[in-house]
Coordinates of C-alpha atoms and ligand atoms in Angstrom, one line a residue:
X1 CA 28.4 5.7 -6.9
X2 CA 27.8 4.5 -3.4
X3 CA 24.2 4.8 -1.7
X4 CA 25.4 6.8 0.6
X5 CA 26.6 9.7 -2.1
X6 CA 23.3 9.5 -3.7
X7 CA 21.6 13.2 -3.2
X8 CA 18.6 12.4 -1.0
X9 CA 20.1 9.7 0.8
X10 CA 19.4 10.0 4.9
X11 CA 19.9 7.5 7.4
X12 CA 19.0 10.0 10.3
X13 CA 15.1 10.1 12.0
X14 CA 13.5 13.7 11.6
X15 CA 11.9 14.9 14.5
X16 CA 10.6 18.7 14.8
X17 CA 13.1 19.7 11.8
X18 CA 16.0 18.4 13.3
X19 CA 17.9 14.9 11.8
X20 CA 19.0 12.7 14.9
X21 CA 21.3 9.9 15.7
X22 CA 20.3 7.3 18.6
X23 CA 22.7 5.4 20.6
X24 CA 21.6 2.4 19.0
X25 CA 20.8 1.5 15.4
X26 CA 19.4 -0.9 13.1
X27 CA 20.8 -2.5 10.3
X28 CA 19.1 -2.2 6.9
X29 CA 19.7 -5.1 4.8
X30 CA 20.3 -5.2 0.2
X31 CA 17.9 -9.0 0.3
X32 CA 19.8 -9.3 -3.4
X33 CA 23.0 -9.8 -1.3
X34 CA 22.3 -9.8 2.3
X35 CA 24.9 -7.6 2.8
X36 CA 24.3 -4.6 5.5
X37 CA 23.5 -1.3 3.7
X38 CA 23.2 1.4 6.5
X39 CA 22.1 2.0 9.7
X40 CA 19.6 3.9 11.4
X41 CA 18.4 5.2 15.0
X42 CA 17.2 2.3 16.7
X43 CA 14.6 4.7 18.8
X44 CA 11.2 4.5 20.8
X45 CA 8.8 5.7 23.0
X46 CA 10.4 9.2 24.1
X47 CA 11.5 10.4 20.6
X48 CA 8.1 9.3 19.6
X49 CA 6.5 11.5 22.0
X50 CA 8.9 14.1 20.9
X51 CA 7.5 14.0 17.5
X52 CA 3.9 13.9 18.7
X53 CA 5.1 17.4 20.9
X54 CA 6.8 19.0 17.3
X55 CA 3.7 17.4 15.4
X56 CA 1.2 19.4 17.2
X57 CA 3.2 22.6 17.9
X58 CA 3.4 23.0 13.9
X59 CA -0.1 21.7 13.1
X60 CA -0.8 24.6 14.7
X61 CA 0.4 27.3 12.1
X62 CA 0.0 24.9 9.2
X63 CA -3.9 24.4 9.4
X64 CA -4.6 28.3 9.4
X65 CA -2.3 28.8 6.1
X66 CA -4.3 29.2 2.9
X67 CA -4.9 26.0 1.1
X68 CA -3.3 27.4 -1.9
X69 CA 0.2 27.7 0.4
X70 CA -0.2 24.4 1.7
X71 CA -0.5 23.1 -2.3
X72 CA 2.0 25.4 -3.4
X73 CA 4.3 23.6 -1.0
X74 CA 3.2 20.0 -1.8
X75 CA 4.0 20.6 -5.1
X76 CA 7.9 21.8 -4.2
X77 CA 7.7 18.4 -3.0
X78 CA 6.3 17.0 -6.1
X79 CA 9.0 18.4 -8.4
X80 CA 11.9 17.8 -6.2
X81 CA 10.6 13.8 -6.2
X82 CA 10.9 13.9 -9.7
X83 CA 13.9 15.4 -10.0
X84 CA 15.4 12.8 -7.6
X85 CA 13.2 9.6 -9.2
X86 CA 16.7 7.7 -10.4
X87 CA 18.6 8.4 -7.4
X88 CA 15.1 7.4 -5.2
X89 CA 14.8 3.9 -7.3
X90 CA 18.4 3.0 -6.6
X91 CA 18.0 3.8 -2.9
X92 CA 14.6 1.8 -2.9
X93 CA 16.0 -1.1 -4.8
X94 CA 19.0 -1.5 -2.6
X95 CA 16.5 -2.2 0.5
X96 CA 13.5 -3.8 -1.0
X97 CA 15.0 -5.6 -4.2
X98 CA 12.6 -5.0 -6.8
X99 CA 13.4 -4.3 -10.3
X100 CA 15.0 -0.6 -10.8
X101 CA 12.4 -0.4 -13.8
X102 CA 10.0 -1.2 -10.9
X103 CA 11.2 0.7 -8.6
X104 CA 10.9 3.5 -10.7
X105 CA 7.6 2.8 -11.6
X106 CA 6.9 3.0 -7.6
X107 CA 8.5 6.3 -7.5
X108 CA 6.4 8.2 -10.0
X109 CA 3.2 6.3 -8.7
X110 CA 4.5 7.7 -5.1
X111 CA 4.9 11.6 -6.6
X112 CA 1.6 10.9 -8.3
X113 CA -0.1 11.0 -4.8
X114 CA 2.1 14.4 -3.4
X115 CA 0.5 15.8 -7.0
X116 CA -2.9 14.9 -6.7
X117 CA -3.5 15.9 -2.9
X118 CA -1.4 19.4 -4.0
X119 CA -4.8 19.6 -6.4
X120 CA -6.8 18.3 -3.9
X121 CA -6.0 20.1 -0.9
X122 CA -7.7 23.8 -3.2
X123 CA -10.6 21.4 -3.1
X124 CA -11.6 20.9 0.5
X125 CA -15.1 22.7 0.3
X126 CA -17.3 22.9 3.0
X127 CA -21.9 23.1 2.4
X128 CA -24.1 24.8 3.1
X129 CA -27.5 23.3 4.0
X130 CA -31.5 24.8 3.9
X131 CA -32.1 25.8 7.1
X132 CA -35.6 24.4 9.4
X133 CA -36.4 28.1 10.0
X134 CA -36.2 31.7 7.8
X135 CA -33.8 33.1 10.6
X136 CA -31.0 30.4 10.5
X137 CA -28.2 29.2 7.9
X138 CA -26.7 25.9 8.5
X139 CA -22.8 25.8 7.6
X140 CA -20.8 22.7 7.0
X141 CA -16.8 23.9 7.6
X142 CA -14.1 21.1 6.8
X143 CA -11.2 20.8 9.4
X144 CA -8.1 19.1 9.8
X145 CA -8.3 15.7 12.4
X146 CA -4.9 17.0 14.0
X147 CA -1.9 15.1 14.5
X148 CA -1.6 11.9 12.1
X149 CA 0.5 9.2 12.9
X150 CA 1.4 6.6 10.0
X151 CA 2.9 3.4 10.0
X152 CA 3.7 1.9 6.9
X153 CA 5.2 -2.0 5.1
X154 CA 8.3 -2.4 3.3
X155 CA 6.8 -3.8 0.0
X156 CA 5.6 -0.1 -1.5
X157 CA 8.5 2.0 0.4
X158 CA 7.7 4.8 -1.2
X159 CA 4.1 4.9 -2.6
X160 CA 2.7 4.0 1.1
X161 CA 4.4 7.0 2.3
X162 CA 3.2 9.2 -0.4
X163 CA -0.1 7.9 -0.2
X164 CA -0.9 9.3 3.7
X165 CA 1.7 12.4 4.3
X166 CA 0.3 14.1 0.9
X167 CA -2.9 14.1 2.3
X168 CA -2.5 14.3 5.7
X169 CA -0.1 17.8 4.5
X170 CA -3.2 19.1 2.4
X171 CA -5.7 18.7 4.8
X172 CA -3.8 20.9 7.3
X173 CA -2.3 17.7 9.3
X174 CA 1.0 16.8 10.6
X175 CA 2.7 13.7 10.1
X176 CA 4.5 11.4 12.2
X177 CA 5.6 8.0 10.0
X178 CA 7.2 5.2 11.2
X179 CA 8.5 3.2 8.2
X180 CA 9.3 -0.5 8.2
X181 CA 12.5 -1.2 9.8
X182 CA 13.4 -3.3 6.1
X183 CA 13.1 0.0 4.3
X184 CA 13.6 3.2 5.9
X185 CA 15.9 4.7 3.8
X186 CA 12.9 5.7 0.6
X187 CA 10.9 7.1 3.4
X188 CA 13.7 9.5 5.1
X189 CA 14.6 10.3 1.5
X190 CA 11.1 11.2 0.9
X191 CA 11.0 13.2 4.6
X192 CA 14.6 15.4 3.6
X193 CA 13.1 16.1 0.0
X194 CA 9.8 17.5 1.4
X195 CA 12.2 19.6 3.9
X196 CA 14.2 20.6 0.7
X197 CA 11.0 21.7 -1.1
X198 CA 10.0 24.2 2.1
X199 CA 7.4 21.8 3.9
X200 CA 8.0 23.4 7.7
X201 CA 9.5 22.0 10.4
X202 CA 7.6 19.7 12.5
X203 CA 5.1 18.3 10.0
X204 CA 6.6 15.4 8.6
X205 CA 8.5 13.7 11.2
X206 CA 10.1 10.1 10.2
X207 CA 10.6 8.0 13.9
X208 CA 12.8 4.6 13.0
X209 CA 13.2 2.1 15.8
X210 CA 10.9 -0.2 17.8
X211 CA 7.3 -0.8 16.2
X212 CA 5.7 -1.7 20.0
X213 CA 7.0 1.2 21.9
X214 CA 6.8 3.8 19.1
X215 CA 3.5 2.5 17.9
X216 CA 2.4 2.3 21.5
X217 CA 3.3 5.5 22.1
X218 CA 1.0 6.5 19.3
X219 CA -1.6 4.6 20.4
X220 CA -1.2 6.5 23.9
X221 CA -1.3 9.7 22.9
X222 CA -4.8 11.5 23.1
X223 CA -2.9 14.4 21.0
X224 CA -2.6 11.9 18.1
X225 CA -6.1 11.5 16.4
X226 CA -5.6 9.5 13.7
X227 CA -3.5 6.3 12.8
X228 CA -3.1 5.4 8.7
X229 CA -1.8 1.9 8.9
X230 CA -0.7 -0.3 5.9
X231 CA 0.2 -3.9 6.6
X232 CA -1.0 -7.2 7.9
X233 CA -4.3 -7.6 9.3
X234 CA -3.0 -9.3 13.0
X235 CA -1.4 -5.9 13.5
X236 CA -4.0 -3.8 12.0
X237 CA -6.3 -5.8 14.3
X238 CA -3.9 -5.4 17.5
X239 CA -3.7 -1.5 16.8
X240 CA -7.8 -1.1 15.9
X241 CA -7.8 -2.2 19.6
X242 CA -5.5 0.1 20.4
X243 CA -7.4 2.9 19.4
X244 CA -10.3 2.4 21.4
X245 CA -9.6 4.4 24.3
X246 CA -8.5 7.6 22.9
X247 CA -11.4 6.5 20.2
X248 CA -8.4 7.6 17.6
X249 CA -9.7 7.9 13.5
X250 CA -8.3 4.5 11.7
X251 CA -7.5 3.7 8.3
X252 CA -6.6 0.2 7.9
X253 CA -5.1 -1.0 4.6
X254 CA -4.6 -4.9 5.3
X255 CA -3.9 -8.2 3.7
X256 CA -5.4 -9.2 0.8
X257 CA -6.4 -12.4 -1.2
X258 CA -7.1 -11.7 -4.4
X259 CA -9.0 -14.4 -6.7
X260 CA -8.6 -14.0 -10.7
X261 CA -11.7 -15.4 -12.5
X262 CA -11.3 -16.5 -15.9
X263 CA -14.2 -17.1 -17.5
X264 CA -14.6 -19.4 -20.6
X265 CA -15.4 -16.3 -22.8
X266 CA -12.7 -14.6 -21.8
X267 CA -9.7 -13.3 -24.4
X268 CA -7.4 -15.8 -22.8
X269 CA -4.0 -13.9 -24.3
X270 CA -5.5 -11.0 -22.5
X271 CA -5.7 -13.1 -19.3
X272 CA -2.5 -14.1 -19.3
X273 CA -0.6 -10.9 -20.0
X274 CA -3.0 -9.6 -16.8
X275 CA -2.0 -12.5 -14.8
X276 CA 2.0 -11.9 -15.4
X277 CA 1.1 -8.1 -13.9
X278 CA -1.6 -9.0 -11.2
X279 CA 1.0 -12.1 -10.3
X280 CA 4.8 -11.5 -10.5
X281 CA 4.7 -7.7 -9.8
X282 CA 7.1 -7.0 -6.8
X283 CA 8.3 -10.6 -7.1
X284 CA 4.2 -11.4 -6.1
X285 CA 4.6 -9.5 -2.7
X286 CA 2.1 -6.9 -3.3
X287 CA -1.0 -6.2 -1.5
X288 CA -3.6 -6.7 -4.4
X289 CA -1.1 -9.5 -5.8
X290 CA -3.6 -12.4 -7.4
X291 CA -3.6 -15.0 -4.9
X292 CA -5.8 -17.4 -6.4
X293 CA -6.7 -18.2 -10.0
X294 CA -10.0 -19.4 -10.6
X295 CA -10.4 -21.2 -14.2
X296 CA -13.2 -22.2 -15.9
X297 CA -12.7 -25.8 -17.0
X298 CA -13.4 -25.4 -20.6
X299 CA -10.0 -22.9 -20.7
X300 CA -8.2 -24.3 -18.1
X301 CA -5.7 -26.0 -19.9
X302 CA -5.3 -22.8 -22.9
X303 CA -4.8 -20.6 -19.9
X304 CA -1.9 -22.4 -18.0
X305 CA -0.4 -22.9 -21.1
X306 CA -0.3 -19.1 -22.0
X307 CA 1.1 -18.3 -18.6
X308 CA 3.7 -21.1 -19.0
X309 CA 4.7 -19.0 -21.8
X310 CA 4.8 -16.3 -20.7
X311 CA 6.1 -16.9 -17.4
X312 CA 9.5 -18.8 -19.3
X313 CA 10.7 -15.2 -20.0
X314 CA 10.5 -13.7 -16.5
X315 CA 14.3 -13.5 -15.5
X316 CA 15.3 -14.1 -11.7
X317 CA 18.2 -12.0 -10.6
X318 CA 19.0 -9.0 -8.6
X319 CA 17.0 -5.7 -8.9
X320 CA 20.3 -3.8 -10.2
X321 CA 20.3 -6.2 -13.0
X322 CA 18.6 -4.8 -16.2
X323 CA 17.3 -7.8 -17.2
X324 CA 15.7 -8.9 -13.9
X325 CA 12.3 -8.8 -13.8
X326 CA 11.8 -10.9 -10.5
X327 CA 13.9 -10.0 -7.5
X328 CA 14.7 -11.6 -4.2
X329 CA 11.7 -12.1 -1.3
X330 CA 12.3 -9.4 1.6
X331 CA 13.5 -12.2 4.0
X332 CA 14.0 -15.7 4.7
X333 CA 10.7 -16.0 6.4
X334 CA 8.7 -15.0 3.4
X335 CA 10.5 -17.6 1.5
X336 CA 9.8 -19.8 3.9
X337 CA 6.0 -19.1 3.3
X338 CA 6.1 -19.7 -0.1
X339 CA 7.9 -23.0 0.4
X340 CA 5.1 -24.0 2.8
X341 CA 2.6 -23.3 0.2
X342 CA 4.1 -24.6 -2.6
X343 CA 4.3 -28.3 -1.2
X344 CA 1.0 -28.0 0.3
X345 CA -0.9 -27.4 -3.6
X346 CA 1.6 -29.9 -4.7
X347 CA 0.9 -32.5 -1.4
X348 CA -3.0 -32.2 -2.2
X349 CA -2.7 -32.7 -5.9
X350 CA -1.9 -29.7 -7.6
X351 CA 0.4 -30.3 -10.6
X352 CA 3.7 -28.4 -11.0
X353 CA 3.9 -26.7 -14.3
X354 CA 6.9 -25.0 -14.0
X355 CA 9.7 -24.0 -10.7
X356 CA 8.4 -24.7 -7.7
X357 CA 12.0 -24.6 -5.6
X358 CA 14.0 -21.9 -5.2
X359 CA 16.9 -20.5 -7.3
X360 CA 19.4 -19.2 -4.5
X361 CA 19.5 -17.1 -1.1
X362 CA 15.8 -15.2 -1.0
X363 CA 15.0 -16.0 -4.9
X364 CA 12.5 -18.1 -5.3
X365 CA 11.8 -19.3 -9.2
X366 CA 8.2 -18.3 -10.7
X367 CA 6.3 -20.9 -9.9
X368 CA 2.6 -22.3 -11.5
X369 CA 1.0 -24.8 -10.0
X370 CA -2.6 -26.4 -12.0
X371 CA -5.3 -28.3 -10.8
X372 CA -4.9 -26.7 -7.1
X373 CA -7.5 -28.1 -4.9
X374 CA -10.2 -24.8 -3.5
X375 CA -9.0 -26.2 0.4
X376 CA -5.0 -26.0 -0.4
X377 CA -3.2 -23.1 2.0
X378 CA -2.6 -21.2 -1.4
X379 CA -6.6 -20.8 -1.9
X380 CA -7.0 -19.4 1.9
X381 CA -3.6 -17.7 2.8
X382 CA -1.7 -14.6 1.5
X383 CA 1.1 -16.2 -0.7
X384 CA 3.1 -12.8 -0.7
X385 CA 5.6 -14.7 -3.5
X386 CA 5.8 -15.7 -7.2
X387 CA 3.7 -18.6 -7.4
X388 CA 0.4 -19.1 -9.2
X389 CA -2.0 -21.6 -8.1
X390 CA -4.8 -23.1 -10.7
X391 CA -8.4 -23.7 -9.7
X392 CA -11.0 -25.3 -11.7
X393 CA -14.7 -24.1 -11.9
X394 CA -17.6 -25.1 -13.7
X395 CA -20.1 -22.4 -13.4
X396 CA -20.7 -18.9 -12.6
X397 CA -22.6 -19.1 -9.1
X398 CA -19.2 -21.7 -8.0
X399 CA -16.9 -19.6 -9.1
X400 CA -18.5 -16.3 -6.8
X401 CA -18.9 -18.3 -4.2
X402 CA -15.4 -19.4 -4.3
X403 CA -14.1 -16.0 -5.0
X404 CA -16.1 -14.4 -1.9
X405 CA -15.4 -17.5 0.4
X406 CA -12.2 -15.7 2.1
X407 CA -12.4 -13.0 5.3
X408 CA -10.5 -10.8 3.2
X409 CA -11.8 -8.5 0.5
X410 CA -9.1 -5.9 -1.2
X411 CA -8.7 -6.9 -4.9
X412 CA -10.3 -9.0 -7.2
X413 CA -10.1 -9.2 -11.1
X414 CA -12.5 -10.7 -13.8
X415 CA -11.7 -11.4 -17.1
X416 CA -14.8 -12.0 -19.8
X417 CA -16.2 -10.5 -22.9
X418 CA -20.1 -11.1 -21.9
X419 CA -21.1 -7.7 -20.7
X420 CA -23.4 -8.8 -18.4
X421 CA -21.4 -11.4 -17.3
X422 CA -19.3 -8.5 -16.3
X423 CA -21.4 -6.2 -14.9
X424 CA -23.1 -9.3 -12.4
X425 CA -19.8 -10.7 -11.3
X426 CA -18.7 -7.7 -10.8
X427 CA -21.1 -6.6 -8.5
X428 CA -21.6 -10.2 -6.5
X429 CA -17.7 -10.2 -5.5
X430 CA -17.3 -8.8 -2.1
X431 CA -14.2 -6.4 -2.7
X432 CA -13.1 -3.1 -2.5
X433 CA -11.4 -3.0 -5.9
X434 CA -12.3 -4.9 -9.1
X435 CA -10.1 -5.4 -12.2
X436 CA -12.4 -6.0 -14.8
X437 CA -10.3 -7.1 -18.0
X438 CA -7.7 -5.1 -16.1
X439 CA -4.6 -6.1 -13.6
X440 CA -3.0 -2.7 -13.3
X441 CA -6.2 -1.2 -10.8
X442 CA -3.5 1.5 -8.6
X443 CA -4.0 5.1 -9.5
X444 CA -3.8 7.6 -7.6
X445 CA -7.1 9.0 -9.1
X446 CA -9.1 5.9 -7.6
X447 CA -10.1 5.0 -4.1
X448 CA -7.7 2.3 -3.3
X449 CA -8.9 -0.1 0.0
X450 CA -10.9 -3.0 1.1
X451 CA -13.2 -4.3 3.0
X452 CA -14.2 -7.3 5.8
X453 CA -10.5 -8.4 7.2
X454 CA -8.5 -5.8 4.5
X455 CA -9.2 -2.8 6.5
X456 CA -11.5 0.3 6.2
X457 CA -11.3 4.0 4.6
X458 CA -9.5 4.8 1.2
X459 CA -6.6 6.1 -0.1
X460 CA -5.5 8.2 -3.1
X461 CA -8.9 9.8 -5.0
X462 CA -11.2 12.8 -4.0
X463 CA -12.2 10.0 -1.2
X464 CA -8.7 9.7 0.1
X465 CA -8.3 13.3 2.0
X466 CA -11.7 12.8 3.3
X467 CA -9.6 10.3 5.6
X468 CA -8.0 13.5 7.4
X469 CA -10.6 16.0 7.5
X470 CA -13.3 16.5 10.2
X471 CA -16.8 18.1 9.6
X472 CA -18.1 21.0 11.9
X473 CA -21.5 22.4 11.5
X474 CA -22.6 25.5 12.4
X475 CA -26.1 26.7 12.9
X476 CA -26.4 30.3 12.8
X477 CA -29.7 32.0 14.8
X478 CA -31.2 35.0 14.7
X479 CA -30.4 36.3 11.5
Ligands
NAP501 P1 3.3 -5.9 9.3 O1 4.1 -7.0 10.0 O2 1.9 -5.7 9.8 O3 4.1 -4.6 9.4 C1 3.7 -3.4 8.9 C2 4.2 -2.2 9.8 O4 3.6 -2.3 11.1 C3 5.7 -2.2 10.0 O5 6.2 -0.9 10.0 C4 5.8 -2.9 11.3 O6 7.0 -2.6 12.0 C5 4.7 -2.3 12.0 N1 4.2 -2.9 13.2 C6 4.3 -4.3 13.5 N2 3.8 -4.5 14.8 C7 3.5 -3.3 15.3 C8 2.9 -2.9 16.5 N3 2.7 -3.7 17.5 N4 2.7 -1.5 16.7 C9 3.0 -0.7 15.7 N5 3.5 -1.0 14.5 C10 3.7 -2.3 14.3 O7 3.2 -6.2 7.7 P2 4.4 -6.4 6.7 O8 4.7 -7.9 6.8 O9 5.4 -5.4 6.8 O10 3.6 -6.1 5.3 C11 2.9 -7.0 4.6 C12 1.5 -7.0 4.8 O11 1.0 -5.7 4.4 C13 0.7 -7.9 3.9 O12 -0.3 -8.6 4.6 C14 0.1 -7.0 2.8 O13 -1.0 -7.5 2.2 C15 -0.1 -5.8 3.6 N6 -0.2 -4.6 2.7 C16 -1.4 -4.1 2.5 C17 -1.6 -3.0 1.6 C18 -2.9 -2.4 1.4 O14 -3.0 -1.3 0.9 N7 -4.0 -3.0 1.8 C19 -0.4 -2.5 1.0 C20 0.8 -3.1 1.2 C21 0.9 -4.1 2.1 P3 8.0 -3.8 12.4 O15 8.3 -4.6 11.2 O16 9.2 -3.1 13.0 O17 7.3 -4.7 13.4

């Protein structure tokens, strides 16, 4: 079976309900192979502001249906995701690379957002508040921002998607995504599935092409009135700009780097099985990937052996493989990165435990790296890649003030057994999200997002359709 006669597979935009072709296209690239995998419209500015015209014509008609239609509909969408989830992973692995057993993990963590918004979007109360005088009643209503445009990385194809048009939908907003031009084809999967499920026409438009002139067109547009953005902070910066003159709604989900503190009470066996899924989990090119291990010295040693164990069974090799458990990096620049930070920790001091090079084309070999001095790249940069860095500390108050000494604050995990170890570390680290004896921290029942240079607002939770509703308060007189 080719990708191409896998049942959701699309490599067409969707604007207004209708699939269109461009004059020119855009290669999409398998990084296992390198080998081209499909093309898609290479579009911009005007099919943009085609989308933005569809987007608000059928915002229209879509915010006055009952919430229960507008659930109803999200979970059509739901089921069919399922349905498709095999046929999905293989489409996602051939663009991104990560494991199929990942990539189905990312699939059902995507259709576990469209589920929880279709719950949510019955739950979109409004108040109502004591009024100053006898004669009034102050209401609080609920109402959709409008037209929502999206832009979203190609390390979580699917679950970033997921993660703004489900709520977005169930608010009563429309959508118009622009993937990442690395992996499209999850996203217009995800777009002809919702139009299979009965989502109208119009509400979920998918625009592929140029980021500057379709995000600029965005950015233009006083009829858009939100932007969801996932990706790196110099973007999210450029675009937060961007937004000022329309004075556009912004959430920002941005780079990350994540410390992991081990403590010297910690269950270090537990630590290390953590460190494998807060480390190596999309080949380390996740958001809330740990970026930095901080080790007490008294278990410094028993820690890098146990992840030197454990990290001698991770198998490098393409995501189609059963067996692989660590893919290829998106593209030669990000194994460039990692090269750069590798020899840096090594340059300064840091001793290799194990890899450190890399195996062949984008797959770079796990790598650990003790004794990493706190001023090494790999203690102040997002790694994005599967290497581990080791950093002693020798008391509590160092190892906060290590852990907060970054601009960014997304993710940041804790492993102890002193309760109120816990409960103080937890509250002196400046982060959105803490793991606490816990690497697996994304669910979509949780408010995922960070804080300082990681962005602003939350996704998935009760929190996360907040992000696309606006309050309206009426004070009734006279009564
Ligand atoms: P990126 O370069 O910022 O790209 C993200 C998206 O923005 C892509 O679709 C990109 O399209 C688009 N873009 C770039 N310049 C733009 C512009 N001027 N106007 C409009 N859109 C523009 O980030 P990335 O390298 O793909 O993703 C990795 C980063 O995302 C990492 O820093 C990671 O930590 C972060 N991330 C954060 C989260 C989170 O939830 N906090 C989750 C996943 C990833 P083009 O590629 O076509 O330019």
């Amino acid at each position: 079976m080719t990708l191409q006669t896998l049942p959701p597979y699309r490599d067409r935009a969707l604007i207004g309900g209708e699939w269109i072709s461009g004059t020119a296209t855009t290669d999409v690239h398998d990084p296992a192979t390198g080998a081209i995998i499909a093309q898609v419209p290479a579009l911009g500015a005007e099919e943009a502001d085609r989308a933005i015209a569809a987007a608000e014509r059928a915002q229209i008609a879509w915010r006055a249906r009952p919430a229960i239609e507008r659930a109803d509909l999200l979970h059509a969408w739901h089921a069919l995701v399922l349905c498709h989830k095999d046929a999905l992973a293989a489409i996602l692995t051939a663009e991104q690379g990560k494991p199929l057993a990942e990539a189905a993990g990312e699939i059902a963590y995507a259709a576990s957002f469209v589920r929880w918004f279709a719950e949510e979007a019955r739950r979109i109360d409004g108040e109502i508040i004591p009024a100053p005088r006898s004669n009034q009643r102050v209401l609080v209503w609920k109402e959709p921002v409008g037209v929502v445009a999206a832009i979203t990385p190609w390390n979580f194809p699917a679950a970033m998607v997921t993660r703004k048009v489900a709520p977005a939908l169930a608010a009563g907003c429309a959508v118009i995504l622009k993937p990442a031009p690395e992996t499209p084809l999850t996203a217009l999967a995800l777009a002809g599935l919702a139009e299979e499920a009965g989502i109208p026409a119009g509400l979920f438009n998918v625009v592929t092409g140029d980021a500057q002139a379709i995000g600029g067109a965005f950015m233009k547009s006083p009829v858009v009135r939100k932007l969801s953005f996932t990706g790196s902070t110099a973007v999210g910066q450029m675009l937060y700009a961007q937004a000022a003159p329309t004075l556009k709604r912004l959430s920002l989900e941005l780079g990350g780097n994540a410390p992991f503190l081990v403590f010297e009470d910690a269950d270090i066996e537990a630590a290390a099985d953590g460190a494998i899924l807060g480390k190596f989990r999309n080949a380390g090119q996740t958001c809330v990937c740990v970026n930095r291990f901080l080790v007490h010295d008294k278990v410094h040693d028993a820690f890098v052996e146990a992840l030197a164990a454990r990290m001698d069974r991770l198998v490098v090799g393409p995501g189609t493989h059963p067996q692989s458990t660590i893919g290829p990096l998106i593209n030669q620049r990000a194994v460039t990165k990692v090269e750069q930070h590798v020899a840096d920790a090594v340059a300064r001091g840091g001793k290799l435990v194990t890899g450190g090079a890399l195996d062949h084309d984008l797959f770079f070999t796990p790598t650990l790296i003790a004794d990493v001095p706190a001023d090494a790249i790999i203690a102040r940069e997002e790694t994005f890649g599967p290497v581990a860095g080791i950093i002693r500390f020798s008391d509590e108050a160092d190892a906060i003030r290590m852990a907060n000494d970054t601009e960014f604050g997304l993710a940041a995990y804790v492993y102890t057994r002193d309760i109120g170890r816990a409960m103080r570390v937890s509250g002196a680290l400046e982060y959105g999200m803490i793991g606490l004896n816990e690497a697996a921290i994304s669910t979509e029942v949780a408010p995922f997002g960070g804080i300082k240079a990681s962005g602003q607002g939350r996704e998935g939770s009760r929190h996360g359709i907040q992000e696309y509703l606006e309050l309206k308060y009426v004070m009734m007189g006279g009564l």
